[in-house]
PDB file of C-alpha atoms in Angstrom:
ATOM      1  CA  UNK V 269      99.169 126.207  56.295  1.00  0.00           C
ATOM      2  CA  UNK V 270      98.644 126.167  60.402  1.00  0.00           C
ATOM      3  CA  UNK V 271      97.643 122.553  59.489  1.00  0.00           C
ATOM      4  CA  UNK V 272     101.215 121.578  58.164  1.00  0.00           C
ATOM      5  CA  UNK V 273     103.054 123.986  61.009  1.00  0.00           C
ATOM      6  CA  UNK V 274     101.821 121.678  63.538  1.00  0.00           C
ATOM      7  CA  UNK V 275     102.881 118.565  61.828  1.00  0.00           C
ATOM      8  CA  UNK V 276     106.063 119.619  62.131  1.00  0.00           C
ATOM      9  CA  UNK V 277     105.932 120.988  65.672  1.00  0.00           C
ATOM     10  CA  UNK V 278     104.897 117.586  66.589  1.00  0.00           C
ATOM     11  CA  UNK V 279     107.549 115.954  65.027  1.00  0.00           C
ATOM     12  CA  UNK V 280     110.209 118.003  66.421  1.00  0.00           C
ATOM     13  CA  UNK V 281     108.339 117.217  69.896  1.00  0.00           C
ATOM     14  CA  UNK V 282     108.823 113.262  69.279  1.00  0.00           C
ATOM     15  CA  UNK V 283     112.356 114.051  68.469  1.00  0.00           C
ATOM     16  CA  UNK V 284     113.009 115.729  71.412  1.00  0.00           C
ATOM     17  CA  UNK V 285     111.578 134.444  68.377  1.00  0.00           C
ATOM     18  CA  UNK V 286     112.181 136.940  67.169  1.00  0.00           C
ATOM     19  CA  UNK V 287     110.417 139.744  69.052  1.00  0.00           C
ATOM     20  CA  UNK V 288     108.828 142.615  67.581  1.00  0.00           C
ATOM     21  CA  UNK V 289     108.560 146.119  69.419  1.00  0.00           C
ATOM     22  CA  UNK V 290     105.078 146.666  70.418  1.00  0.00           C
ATOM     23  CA  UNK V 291     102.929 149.450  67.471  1.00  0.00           C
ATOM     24  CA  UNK V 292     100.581 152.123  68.588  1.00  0.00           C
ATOM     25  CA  UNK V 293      96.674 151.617  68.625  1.00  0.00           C
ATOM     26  CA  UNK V 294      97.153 147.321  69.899  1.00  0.00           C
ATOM     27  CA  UNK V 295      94.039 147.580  71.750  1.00  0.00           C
ATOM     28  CA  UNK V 296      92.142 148.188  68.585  1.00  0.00           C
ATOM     29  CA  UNK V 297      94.062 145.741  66.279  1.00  0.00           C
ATOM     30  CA  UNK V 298      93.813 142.994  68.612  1.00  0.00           C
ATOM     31  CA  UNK V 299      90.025 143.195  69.636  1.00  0.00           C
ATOM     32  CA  UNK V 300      88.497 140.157  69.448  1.00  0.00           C
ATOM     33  CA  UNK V 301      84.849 139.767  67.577  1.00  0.00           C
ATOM     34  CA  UNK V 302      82.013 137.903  67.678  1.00  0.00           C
ATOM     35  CA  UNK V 303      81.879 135.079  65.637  1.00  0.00           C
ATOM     36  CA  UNK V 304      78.099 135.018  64.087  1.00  0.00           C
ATOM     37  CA  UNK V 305      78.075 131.128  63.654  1.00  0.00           C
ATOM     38  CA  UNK V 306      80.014 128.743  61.655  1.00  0.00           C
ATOM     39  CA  UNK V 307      78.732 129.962  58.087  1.00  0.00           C
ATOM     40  CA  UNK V 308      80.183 133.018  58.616  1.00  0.00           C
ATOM     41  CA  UNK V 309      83.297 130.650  58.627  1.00  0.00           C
ATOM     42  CA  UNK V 310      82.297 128.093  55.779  1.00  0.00           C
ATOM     43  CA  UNK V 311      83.546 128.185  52.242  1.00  0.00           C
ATOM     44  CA  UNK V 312      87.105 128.518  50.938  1.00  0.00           C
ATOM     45  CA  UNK V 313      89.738 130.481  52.022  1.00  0.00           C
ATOM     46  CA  UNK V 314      92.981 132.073  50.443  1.00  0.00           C
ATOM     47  CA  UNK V 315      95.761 131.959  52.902  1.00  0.00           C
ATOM     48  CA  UNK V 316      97.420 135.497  52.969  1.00  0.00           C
ATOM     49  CA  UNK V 317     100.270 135.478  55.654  1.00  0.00           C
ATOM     50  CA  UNK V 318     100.817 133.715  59.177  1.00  0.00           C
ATOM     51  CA  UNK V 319     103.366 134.371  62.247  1.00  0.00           C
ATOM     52  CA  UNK V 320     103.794 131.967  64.564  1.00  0.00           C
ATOM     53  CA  UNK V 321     105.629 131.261  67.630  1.00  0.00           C
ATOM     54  CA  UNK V 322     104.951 127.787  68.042  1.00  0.00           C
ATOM     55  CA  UNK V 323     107.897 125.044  68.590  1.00  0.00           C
ATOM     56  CA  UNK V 324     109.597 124.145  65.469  1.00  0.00           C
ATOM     57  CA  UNK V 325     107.207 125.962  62.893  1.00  0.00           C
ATOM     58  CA  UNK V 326     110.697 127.820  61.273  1.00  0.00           C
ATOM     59  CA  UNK V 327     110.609 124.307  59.504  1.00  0.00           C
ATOM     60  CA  UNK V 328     107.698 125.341  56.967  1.00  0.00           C
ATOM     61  CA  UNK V 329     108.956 128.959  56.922  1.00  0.00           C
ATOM     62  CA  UNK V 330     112.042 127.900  55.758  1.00  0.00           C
ATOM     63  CA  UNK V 331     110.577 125.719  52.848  1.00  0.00           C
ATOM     64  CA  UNK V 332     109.103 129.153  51.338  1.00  0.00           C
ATOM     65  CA  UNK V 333     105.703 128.106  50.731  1.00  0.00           C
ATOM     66  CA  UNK V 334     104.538 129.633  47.712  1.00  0.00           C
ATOM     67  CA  UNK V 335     100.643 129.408  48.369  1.00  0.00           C
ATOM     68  CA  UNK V 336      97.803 128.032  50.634  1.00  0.00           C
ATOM     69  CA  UNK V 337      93.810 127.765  50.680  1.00  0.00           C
ATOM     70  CA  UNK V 338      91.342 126.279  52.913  1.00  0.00           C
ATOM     71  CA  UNK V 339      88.069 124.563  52.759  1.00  0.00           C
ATOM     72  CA  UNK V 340      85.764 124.991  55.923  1.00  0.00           C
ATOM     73  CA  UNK V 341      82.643 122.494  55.366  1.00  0.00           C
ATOM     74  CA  UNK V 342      79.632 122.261  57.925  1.00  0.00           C
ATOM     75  CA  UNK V 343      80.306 118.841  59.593  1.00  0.00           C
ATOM     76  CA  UNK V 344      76.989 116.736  60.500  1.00  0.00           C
ATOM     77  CA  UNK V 345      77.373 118.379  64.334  1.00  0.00           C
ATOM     78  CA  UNK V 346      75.757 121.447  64.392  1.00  0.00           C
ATOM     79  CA  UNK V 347      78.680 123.189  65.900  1.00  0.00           C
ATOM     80  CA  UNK V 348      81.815 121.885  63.981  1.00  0.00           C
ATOM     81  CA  UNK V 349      83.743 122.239  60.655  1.00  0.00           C
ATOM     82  CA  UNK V 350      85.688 120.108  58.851  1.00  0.00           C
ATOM     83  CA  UNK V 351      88.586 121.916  57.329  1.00  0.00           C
ATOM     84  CA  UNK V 352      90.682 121.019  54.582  1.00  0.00           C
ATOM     85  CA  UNK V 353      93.950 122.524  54.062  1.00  0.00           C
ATOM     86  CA  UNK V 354      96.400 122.165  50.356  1.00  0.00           C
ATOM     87  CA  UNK V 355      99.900 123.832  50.698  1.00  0.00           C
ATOM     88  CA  UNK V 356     102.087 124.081  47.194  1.00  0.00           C
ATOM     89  CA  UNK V 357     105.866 123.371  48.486  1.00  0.00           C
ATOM     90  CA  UNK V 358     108.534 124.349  45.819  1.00  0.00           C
ATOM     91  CA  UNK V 359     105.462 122.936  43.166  1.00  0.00           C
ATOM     92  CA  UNK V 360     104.656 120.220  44.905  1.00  0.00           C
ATOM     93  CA  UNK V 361     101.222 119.998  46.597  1.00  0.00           C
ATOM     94  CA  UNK V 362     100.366 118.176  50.449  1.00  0.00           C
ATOM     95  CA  UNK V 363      96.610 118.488  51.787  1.00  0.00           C
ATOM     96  CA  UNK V 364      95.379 117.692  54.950  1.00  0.00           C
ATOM     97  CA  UNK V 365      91.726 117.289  57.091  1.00  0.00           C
ATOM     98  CA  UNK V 366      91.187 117.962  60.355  1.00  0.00           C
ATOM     99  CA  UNK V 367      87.723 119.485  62.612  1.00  0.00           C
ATOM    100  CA  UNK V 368      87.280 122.521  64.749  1.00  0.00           C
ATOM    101  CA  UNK V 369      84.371 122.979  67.018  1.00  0.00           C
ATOM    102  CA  UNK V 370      82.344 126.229  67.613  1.00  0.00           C
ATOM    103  CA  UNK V 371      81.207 127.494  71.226  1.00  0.00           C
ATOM    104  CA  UNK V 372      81.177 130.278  73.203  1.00  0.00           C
ATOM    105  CA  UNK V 373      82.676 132.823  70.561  1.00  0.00           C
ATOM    106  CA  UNK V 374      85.817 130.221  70.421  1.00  0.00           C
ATOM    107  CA  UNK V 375      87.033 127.286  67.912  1.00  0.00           C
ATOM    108  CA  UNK V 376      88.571 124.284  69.584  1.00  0.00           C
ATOM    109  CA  UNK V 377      90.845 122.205  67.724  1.00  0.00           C
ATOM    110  CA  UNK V 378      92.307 119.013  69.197  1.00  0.00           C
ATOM    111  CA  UNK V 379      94.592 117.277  66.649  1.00  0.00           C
ATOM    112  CA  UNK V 380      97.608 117.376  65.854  1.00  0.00           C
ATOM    113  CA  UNK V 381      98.057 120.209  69.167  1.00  0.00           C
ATOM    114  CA  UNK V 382      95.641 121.311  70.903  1.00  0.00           C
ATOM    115  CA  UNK V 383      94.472 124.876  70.618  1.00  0.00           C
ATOM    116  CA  UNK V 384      91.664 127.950  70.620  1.00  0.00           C
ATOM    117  CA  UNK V 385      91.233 129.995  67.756  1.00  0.00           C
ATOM    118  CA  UNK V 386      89.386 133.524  68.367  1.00  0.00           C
ATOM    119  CA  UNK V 387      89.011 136.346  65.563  1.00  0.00           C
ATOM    120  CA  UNK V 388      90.358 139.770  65.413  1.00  0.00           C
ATOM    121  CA  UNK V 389      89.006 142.704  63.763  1.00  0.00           C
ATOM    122  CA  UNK V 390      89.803 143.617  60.470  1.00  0.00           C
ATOM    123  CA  UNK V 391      88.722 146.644  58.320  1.00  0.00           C
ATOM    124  CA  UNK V 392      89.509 144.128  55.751  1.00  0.00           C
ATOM    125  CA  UNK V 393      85.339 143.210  54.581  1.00  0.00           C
ATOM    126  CA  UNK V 394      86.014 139.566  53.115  1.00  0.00           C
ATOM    127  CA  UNK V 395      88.844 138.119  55.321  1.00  0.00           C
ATOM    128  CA  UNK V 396      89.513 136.522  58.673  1.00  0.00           C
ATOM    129  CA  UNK V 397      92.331 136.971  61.476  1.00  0.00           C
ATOM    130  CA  UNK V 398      92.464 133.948  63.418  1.00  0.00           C
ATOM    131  CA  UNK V 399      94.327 134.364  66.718  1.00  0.00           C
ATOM    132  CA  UNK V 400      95.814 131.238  67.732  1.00  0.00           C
ATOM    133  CA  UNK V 401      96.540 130.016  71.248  1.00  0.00           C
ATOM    134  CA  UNK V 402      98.290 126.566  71.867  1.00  0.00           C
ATOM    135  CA  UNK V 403     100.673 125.655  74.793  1.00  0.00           C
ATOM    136  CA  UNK V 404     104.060 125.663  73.303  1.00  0.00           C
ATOM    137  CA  UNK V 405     102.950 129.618  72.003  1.00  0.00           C
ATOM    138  CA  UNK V 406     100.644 131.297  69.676  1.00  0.00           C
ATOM    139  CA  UNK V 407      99.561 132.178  65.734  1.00  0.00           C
ATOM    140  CA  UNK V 408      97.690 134.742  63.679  1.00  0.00           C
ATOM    141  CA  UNK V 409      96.919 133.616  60.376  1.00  0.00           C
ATOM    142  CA  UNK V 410      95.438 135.870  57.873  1.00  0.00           C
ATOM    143  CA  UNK V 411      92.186 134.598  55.332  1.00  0.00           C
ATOM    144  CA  UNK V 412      90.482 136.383  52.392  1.00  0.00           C
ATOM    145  CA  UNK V 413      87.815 135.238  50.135  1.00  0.00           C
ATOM    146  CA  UNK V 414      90.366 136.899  47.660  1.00  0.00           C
ATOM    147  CA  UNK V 415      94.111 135.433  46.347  1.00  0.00           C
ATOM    148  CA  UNK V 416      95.707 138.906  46.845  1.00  0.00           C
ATOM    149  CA  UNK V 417      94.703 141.708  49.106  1.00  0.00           C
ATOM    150  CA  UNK V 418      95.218 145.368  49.187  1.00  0.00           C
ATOM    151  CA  UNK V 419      98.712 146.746  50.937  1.00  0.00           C
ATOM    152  CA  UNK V 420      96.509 148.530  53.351  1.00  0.00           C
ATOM    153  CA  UNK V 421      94.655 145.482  54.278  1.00  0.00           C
ATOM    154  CA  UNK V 422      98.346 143.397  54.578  1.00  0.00           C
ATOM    155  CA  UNK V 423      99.832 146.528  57.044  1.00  0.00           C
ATOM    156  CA  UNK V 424      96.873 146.437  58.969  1.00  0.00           C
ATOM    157  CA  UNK V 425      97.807 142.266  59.863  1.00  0.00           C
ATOM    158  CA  UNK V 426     101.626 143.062  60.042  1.00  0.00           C
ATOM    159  CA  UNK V 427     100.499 145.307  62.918  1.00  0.00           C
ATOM    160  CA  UNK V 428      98.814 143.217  64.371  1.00  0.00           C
ATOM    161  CA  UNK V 429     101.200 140.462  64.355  1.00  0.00           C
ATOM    162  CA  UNK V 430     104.013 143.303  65.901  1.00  0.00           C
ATOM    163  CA  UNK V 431     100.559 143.761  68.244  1.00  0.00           C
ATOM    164  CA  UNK V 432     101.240 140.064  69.964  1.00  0.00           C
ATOM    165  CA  UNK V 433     105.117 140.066  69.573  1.00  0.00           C
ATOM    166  CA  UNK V 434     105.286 137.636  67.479  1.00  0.00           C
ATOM    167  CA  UNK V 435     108.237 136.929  64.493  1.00  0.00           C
ATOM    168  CA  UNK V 436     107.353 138.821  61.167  1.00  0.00           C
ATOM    169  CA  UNK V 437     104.746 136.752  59.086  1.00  0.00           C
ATOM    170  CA  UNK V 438     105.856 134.561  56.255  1.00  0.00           C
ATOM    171  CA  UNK V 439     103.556 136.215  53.206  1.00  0.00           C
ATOM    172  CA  UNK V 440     102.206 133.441  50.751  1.00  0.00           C
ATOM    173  CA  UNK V 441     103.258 133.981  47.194  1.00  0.00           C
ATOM    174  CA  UNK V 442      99.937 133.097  44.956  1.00  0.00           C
ATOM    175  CA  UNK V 443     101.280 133.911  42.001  1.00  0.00           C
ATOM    176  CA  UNK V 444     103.352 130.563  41.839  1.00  0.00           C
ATOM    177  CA  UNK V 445      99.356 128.878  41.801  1.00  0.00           C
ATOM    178  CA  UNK V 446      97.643 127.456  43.994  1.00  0.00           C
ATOM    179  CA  UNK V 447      96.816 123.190  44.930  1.00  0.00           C
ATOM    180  CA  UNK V 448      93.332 122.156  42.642  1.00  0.00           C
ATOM    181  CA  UNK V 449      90.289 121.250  44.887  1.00  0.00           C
ATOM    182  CA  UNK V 450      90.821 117.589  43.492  1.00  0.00           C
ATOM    183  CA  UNK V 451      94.295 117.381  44.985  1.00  0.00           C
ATOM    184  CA  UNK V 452      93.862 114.859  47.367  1.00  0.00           C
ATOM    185  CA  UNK V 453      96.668 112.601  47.326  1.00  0.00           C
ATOM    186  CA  UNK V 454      98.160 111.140  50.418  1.00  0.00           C
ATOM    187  CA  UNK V 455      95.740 113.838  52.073  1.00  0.00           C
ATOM    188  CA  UNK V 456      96.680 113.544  56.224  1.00  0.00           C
ATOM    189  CA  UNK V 457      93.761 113.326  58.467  1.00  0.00           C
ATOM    190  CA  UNK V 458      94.862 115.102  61.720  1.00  0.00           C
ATOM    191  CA  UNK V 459      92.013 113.666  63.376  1.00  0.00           C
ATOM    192  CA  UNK V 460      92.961 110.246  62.979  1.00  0.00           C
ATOM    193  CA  UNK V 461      97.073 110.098  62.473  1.00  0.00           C
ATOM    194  CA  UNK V 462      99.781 108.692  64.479  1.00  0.00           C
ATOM    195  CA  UNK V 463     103.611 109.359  65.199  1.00  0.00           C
ATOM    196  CA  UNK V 464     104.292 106.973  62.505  1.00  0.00           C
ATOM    197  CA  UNK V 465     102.249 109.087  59.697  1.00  0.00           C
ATOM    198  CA  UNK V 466     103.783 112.242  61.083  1.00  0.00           C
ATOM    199  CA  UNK V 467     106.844 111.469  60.624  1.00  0.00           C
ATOM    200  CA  UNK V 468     105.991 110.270  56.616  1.00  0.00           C
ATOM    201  CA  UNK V 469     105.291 113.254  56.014  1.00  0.00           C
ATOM    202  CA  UNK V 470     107.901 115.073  57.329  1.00  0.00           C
ATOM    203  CA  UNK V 471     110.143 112.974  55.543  1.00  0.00           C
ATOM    204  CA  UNK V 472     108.337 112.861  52.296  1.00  0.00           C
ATOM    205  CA  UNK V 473     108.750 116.894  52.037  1.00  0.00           C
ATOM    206  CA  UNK V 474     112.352 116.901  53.516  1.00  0.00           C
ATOM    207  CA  UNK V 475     113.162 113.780  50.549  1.00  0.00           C
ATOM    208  CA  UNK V 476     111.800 115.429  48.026  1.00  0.00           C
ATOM    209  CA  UNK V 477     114.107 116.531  45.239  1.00  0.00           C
ATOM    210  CA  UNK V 478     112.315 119.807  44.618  1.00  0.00           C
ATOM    211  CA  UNK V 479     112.046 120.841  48.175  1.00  0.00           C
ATOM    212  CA  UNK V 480     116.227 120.261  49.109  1.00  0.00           C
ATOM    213  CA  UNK V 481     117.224 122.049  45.927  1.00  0.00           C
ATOM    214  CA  UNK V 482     114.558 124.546  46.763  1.00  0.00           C
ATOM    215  CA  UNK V 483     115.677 124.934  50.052  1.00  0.00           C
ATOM    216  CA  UNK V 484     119.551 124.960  49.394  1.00  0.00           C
ATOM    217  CA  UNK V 485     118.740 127.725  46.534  1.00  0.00           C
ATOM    218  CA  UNK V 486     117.422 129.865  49.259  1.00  0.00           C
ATOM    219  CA  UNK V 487     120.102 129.205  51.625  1.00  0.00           C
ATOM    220  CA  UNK V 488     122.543 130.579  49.048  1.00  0.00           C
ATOM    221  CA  UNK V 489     119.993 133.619  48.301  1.00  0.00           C
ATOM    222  CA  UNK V 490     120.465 134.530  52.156  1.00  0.00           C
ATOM    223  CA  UNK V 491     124.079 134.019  52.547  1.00  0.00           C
ATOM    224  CA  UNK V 492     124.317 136.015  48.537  1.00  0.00           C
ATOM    225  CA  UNK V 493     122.366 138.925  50.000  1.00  0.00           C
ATOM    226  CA  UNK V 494     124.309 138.803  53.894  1.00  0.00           C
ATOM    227  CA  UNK V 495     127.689 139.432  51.371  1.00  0.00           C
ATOM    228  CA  UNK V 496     126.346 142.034  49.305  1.00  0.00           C
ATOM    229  CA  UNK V 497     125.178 143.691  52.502  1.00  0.00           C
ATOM    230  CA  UNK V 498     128.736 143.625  54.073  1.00  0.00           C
TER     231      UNK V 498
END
């Protein structure tokens, strides 16, 4: 979902936090690892939960995703990955492609923001926490090779997350099913796209009828539950 996060950062940039209190033990939760080599990173990915501080990324957390995977694919260079990214929006699915580059323990993506990606540790044995850095703020994204993971395993990133100060994660919902591999439709190549193809897609999710009906149905569920809570 980072993909799609960043799209809309960089809209919002063209057009123009909450805090946590710090948890016990942060020195241990965010310890970065080694990363063995890229195949340690290759294959695909279930998208678990992400926080982010990042300029404008309240747009996707707002749309409720209900599920995310990735595809990381050795590219011809030795030491990059093409990544392929499919989010399901209110049942409707958007895909994306972009590359990250391995070296010196750290992944360097360019497009569409520049960042460096490190990983955590996790006593979780088939996922990855990918700590985020960019210049408008930061992200933690949490992987497995599974669709759902233990409540242990999903404390353990929450922590970690409270670890950086950064908002409370948005937790994907895989039971609503997830984008087929073949889904590649009006697939955006961050690599390659311009202001113009940004801004398509931003207005291709915000026009869709699914997605404002979605989003006004959730609007009501928050101010519903804000009354009840009075």
């Amino acid at each position: 979902m980072m993909g799609f996060i960043l799209i809309a950062a960089a809209v919002l940039s063209l057009l123009s936090g909450g805090q946590s209190a710090p948890v016990t033990n942060c020195d241990d939760l965010t310890q970065i690892i080694e990363i063995q080599g890229r195949e340690q990173l290759l294959g695909k990915w279930t998208s678990l939960a992400e926080s982010t501080n990042v300029s404008g990324s309240g747009l996707l957390s707002t749309l409720h995703v209900g599920s995310s995977w990735v595809k990381h694919t050795a590219a011809n260079e030795s030491n990059t990955i093409d990544v392929f990214e499919a989010i399901n929006i209110f049942g409707r699915c958007y895909t994306s492609r972009s590359t990250k580059t391995l070296k010196n323990n750290t992944l360097s993506v360019e497009q569409p923001m520049a960042a460096s990606e490190v990983l955590l540790k996790t006593g979780c044995p088939d996922c990855l926490v990918i700590s985020s850095k960019y210049t408008s703020g930061q992200s933690l994204q949490f992987l497995s090779r599974r669709n759902k993971v233990t409540a242990a395993e999903m404390e353990e990133f929450t922590k970690q997350v409270k670890c950086l100060n950064l908002p409370s994660p948005v937790i994907f919902d895989s039971d609503k099913g997830f984008c087929p591999e073949e889904s590649t439709k009006n697939t955006t190549d961050v690599n390659t796209a311009t202001d113009e193809d940004y801004f398509k897609l931003a207005g291709d999710i915000l026009g869709s009828e699914d997605v404002v009906k979605g989003v006004l149905e959730s609007i009501f569920s928050s101010l519903a539950d804000l009354i009840e809570d009075d």
